[in-house]
Every structure is written in structure tokens, then in C-alpha cells.
Short mmCIF file of N, CA and C in Angstrom, two decimals:
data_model
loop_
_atom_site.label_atom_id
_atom_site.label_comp_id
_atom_site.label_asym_id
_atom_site.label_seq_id
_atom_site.Cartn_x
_atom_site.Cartn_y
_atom_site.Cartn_z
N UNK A 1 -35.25 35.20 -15.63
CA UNK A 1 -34.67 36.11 -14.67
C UNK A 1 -34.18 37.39 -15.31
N UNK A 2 -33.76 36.98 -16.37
CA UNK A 2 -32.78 38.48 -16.93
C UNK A 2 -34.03 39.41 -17.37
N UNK A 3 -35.25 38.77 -18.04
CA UNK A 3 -36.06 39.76 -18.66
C UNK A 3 -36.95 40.92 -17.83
N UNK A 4 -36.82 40.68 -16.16
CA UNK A 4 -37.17 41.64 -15.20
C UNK A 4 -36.23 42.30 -14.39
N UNK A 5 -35.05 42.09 -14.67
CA UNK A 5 -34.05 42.52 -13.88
C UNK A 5 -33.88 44.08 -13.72
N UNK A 6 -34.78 44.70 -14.96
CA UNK A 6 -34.96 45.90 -14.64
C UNK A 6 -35.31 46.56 -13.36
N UNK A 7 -36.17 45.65 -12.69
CA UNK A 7 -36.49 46.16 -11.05
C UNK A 7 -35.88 46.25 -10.21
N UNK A 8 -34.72 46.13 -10.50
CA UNK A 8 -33.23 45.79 -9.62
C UNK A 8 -33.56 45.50 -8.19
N UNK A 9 -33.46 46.03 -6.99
CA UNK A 9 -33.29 45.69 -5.68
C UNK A 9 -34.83 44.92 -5.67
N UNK A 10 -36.36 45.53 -6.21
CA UNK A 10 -36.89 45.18 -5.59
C UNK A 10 -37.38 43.56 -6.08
N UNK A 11 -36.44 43.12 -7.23
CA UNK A 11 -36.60 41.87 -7.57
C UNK A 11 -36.09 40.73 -7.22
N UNK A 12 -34.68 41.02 -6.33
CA UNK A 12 -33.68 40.50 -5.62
C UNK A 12 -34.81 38.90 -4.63
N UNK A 13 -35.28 39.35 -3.98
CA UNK A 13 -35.90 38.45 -2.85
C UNK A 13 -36.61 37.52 -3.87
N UNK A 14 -38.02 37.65 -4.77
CA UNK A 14 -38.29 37.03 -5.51
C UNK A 14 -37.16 35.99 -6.31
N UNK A 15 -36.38 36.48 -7.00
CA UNK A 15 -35.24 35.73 -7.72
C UNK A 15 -34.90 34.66 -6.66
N UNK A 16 -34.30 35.22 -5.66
CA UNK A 16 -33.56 33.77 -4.58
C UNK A 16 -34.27 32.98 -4.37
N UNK A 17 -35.38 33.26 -3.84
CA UNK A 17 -36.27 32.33 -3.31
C UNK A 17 -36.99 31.38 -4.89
N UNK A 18 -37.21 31.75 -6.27
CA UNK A 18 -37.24 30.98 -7.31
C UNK A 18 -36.17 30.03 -7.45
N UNK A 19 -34.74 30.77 -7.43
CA UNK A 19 -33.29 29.43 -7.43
C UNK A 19 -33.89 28.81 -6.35
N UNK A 20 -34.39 29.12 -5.37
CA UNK A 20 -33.98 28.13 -3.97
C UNK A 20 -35.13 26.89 -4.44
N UNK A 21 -36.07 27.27 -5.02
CA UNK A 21 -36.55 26.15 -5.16
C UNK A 21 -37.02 25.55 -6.51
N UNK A 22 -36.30 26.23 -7.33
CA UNK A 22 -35.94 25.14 -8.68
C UNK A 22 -35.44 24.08 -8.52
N UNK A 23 -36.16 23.51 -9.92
CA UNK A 23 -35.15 21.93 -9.83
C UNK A 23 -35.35 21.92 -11.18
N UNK A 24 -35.48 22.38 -12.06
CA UNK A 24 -34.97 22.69 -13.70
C UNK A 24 -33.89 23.34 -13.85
N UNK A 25 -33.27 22.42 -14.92
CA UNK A 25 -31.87 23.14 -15.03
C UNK A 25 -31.99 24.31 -15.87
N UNK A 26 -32.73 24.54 -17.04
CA UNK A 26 -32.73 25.71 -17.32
C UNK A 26 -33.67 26.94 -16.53
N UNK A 27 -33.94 26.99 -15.26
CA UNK A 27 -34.77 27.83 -14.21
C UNK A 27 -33.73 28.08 -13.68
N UNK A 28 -32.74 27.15 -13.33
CA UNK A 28 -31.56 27.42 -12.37
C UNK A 28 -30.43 28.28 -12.92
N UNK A 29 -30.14 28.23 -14.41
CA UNK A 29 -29.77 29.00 -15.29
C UNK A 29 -29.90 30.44 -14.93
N UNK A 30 -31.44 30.36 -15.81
CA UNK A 30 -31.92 31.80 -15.88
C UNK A 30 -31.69 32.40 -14.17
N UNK A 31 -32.05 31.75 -13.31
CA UNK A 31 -32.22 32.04 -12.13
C UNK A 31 -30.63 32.92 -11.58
N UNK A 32 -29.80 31.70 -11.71
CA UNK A 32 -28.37 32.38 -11.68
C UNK A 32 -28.05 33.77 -12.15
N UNK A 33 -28.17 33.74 -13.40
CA UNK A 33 -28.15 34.88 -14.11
C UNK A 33 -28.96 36.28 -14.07
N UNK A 34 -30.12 36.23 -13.88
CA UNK A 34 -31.07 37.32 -13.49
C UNK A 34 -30.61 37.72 -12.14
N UNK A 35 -30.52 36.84 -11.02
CA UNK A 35 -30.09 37.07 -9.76
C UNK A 35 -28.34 38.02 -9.86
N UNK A 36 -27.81 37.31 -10.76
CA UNK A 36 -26.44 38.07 -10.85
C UNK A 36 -26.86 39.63 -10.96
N UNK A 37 -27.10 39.86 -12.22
CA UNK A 37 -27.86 40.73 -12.80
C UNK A 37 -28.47 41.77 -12.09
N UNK A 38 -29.55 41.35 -11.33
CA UNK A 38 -30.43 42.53 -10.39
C UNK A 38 -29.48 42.77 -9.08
N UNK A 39 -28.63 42.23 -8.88
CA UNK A 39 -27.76 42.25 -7.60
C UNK A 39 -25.97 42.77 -8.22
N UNK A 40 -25.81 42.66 -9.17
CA UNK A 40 -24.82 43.39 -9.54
C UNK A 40 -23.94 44.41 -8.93
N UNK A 41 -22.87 44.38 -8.83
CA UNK A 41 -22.00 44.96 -7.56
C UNK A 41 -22.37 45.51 -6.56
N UNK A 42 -23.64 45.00 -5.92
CA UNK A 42 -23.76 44.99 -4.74
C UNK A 42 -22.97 44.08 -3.57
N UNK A 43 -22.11 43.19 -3.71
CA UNK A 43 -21.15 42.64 -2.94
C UNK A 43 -22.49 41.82 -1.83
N UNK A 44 -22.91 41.52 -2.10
CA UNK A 44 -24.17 40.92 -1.22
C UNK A 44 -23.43 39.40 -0.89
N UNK A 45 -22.92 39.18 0.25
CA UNK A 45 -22.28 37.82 0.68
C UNK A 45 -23.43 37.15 0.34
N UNK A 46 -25.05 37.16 0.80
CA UNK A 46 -25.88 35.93 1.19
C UNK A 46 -26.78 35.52 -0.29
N UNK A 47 -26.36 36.04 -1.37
CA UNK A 47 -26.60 35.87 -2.71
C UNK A 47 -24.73 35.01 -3.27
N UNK A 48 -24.13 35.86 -3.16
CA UNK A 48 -23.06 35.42 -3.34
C UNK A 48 -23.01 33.54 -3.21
N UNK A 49 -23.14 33.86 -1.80
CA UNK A 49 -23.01 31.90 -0.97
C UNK A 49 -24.27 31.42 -2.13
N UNK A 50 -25.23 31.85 -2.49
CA UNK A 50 -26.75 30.96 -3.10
C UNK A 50 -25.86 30.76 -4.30
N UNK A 51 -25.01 31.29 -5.25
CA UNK A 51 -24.68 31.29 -6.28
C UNK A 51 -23.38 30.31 -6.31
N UNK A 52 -22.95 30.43 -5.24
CA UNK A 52 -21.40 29.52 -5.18
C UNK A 52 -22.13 28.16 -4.66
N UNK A 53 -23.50 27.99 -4.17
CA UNK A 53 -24.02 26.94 -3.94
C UNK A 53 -24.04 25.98 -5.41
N UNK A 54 -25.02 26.77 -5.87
CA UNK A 54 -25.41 26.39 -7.20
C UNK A 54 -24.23 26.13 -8.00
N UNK A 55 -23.07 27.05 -8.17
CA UNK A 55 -22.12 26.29 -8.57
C UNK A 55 -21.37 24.93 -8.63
N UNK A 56 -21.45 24.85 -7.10
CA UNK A 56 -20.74 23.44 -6.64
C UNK A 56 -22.02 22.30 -6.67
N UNK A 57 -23.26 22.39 -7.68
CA UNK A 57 -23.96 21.02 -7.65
C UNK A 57 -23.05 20.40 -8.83
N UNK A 58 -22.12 20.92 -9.76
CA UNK A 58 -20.99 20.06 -11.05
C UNK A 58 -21.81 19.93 -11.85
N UNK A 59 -23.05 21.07 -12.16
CA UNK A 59 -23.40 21.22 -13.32
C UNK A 59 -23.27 22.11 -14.22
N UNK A 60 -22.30 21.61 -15.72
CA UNK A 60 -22.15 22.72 -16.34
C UNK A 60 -23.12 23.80 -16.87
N UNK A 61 -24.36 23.71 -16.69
CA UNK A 61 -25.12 24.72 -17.24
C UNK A 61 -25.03 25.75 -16.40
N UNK A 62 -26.07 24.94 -15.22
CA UNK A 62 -26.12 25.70 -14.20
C UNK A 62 -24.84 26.56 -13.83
N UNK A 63 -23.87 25.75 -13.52
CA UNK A 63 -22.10 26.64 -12.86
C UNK A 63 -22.05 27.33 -13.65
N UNK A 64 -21.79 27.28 -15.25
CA UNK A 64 -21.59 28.68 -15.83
C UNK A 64 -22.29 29.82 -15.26
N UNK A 65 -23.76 29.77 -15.36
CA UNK A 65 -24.38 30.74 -15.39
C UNK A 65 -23.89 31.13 -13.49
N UNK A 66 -23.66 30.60 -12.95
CA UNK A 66 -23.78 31.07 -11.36
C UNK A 66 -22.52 31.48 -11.52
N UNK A 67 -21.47 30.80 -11.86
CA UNK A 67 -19.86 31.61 -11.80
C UNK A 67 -20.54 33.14 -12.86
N UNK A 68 -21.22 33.02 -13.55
CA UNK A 68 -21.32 34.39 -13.48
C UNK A 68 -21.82 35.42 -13.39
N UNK A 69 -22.68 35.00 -12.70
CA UNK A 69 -23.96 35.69 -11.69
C UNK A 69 -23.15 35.98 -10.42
N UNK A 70 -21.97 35.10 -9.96
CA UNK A 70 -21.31 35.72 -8.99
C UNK A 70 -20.29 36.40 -9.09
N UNK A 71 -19.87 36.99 -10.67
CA UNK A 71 -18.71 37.49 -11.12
C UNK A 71 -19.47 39.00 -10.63
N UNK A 72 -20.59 38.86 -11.03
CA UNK A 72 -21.48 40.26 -11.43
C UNK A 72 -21.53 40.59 -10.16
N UNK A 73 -22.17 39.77 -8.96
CA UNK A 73 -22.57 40.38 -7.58
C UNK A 73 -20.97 40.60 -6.93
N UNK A 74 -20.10 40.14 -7.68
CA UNK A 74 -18.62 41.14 -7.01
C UNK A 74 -17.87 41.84 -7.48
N UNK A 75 -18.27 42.11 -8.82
CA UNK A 75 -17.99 43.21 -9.76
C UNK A 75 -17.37 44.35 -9.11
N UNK A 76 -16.17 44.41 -8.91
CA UNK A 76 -14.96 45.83 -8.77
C UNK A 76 -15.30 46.14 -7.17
N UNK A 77 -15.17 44.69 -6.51
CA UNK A 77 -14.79 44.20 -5.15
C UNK A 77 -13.02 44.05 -4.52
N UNK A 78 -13.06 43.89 -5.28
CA UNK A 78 -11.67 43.63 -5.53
C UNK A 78 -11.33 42.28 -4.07
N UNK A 79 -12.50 41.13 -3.72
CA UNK A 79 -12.89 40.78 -2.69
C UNK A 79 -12.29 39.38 -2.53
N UNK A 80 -11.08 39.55 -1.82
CA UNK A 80 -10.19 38.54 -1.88
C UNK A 80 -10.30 36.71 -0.97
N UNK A 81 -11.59 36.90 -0.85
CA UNK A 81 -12.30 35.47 -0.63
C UNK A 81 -13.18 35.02 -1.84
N UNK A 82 -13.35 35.91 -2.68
CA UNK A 82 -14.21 35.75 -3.73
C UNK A 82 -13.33 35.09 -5.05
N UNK A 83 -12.52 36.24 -4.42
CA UNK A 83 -10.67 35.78 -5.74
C UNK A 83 -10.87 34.40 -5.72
N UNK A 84 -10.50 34.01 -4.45
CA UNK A 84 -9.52 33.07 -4.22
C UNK A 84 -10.60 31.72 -4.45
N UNK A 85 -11.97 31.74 -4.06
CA UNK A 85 -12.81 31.39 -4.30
C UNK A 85 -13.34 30.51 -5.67
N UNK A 86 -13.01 31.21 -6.39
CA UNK A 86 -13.40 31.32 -8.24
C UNK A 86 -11.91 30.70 -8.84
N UNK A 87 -10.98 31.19 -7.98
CA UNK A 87 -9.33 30.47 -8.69
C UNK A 87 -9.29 29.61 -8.37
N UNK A 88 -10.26 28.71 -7.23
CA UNK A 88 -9.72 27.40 -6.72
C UNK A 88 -10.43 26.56 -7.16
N UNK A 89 -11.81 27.22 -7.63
CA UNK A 89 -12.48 26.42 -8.23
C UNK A 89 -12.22 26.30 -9.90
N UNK A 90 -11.66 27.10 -10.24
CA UNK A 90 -10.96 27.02 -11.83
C UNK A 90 -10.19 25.66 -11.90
N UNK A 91 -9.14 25.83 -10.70
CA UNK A 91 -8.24 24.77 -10.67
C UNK A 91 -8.75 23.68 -10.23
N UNK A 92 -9.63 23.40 -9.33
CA UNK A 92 -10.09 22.35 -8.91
C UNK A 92 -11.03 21.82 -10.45
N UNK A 93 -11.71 22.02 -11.38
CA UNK A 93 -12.28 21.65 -12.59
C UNK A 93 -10.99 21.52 -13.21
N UNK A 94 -9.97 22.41 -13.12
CA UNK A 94 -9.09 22.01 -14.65
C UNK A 94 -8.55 20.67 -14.43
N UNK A 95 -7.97 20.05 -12.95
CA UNK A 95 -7.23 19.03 -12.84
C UNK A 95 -8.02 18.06 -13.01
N UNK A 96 -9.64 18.26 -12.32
CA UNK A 96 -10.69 17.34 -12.48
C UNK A 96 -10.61 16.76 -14.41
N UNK A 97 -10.60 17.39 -14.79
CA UNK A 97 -10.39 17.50 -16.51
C UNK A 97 -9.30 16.80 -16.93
N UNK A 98 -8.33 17.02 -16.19
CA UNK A 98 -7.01 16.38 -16.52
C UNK A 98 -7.10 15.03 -15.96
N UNK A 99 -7.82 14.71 -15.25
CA UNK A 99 -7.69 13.12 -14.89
C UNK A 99 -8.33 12.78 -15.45
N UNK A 100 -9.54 13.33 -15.68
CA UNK A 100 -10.91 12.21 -17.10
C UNK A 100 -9.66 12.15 -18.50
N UNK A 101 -8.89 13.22 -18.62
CA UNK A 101 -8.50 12.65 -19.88
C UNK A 101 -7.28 11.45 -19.59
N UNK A 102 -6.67 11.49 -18.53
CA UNK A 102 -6.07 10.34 -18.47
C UNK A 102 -5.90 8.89 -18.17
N UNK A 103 -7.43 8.92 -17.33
CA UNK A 103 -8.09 7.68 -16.95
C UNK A 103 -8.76 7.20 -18.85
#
């Protein structure tokens, strides 16, 4: 994904529709990431939701790369569903974390 991102808008549609139907975790990766990338503070909600999708399958490869593929598509939004979004899901993993270590 990242190595065409040079085409910016007109690579956008291609990219989603590749995440949408990956099922490799490193496709879903790259996918995340290129998609961040060519969509970059464009505030695009319906990329946004594909990326917060991909987040919430609780895979760390994948979630990294989509938490920040969706950092990028809200880049100096200042977009306070997005905030709140990304903080809840911080917290929702950290406590998740805190119970594996105490179980």
C-alpha cells in the first residue's frame, strides 16, 4: 500500500476495496497503512469506520497499523469522536492487559 500512495485520491477506492477483502495479515497491514497514507487528513468518516473496523478484529499487527492509518486520516481534526474513540480504546487494551497479568 505505502509504495503507491503517491497517487493519493486516485488510489483511495482501490486500497479499500483490497483491505475489504484481505485475509492476510500482512495485506491487512500494508493495507491499513497505505490507505492511512493516501487519505491523510482528509477526515474521510467512511475510511475512518474501515480502519477502526480493522482495528477492533484484536489483532496486534493489523491494529497497530490501522490505529495508525486512522491517526493519519484525522490528522489536525481536532475530531472529538475520533479522540474519544482511540482513548477508549487505549484504555479498553490497557485494562485488558492488566487482567492477563493478573489472572
Amino acid at each position: 500500500g505505502g509504495v503507491i500512495v503517491c497517487e493519493g485520491a486516485a488510489i483511495i477506492p482501490y486500497l479499500k476495496e483490497q483491505l475489504k477483502v484481505a485475509v492476510n495479515e500482512t495485506v491487512k497491514h500494508g493495507g491499513c497503512l497505505g490507505l492511512g497514507l493516501a487519505a491523510m487528513t482528509s477526515r474521510n468518516s467512511e475510511i475512518y469506520e474501515q480502519l477502526k473496523d480493522n482495528l477492533f478484529q484484536d489483532d496486534a499487527v493489523i491494529g497497530e497499523a490501522a490505529g495508525l492509518g486512522m491517526g493519519l486520516v484525522m490528522i489536525g481534526s481536532l475530531d472529538s469522536t475520533a479522540l474519544s474513540d482511540m482513548i477508549s480504546y487505549a484504555v479498553f487494551c490497557l485494562k485488558k492487559k492488566n487482567r492477563q497479568r493478573i489472572i
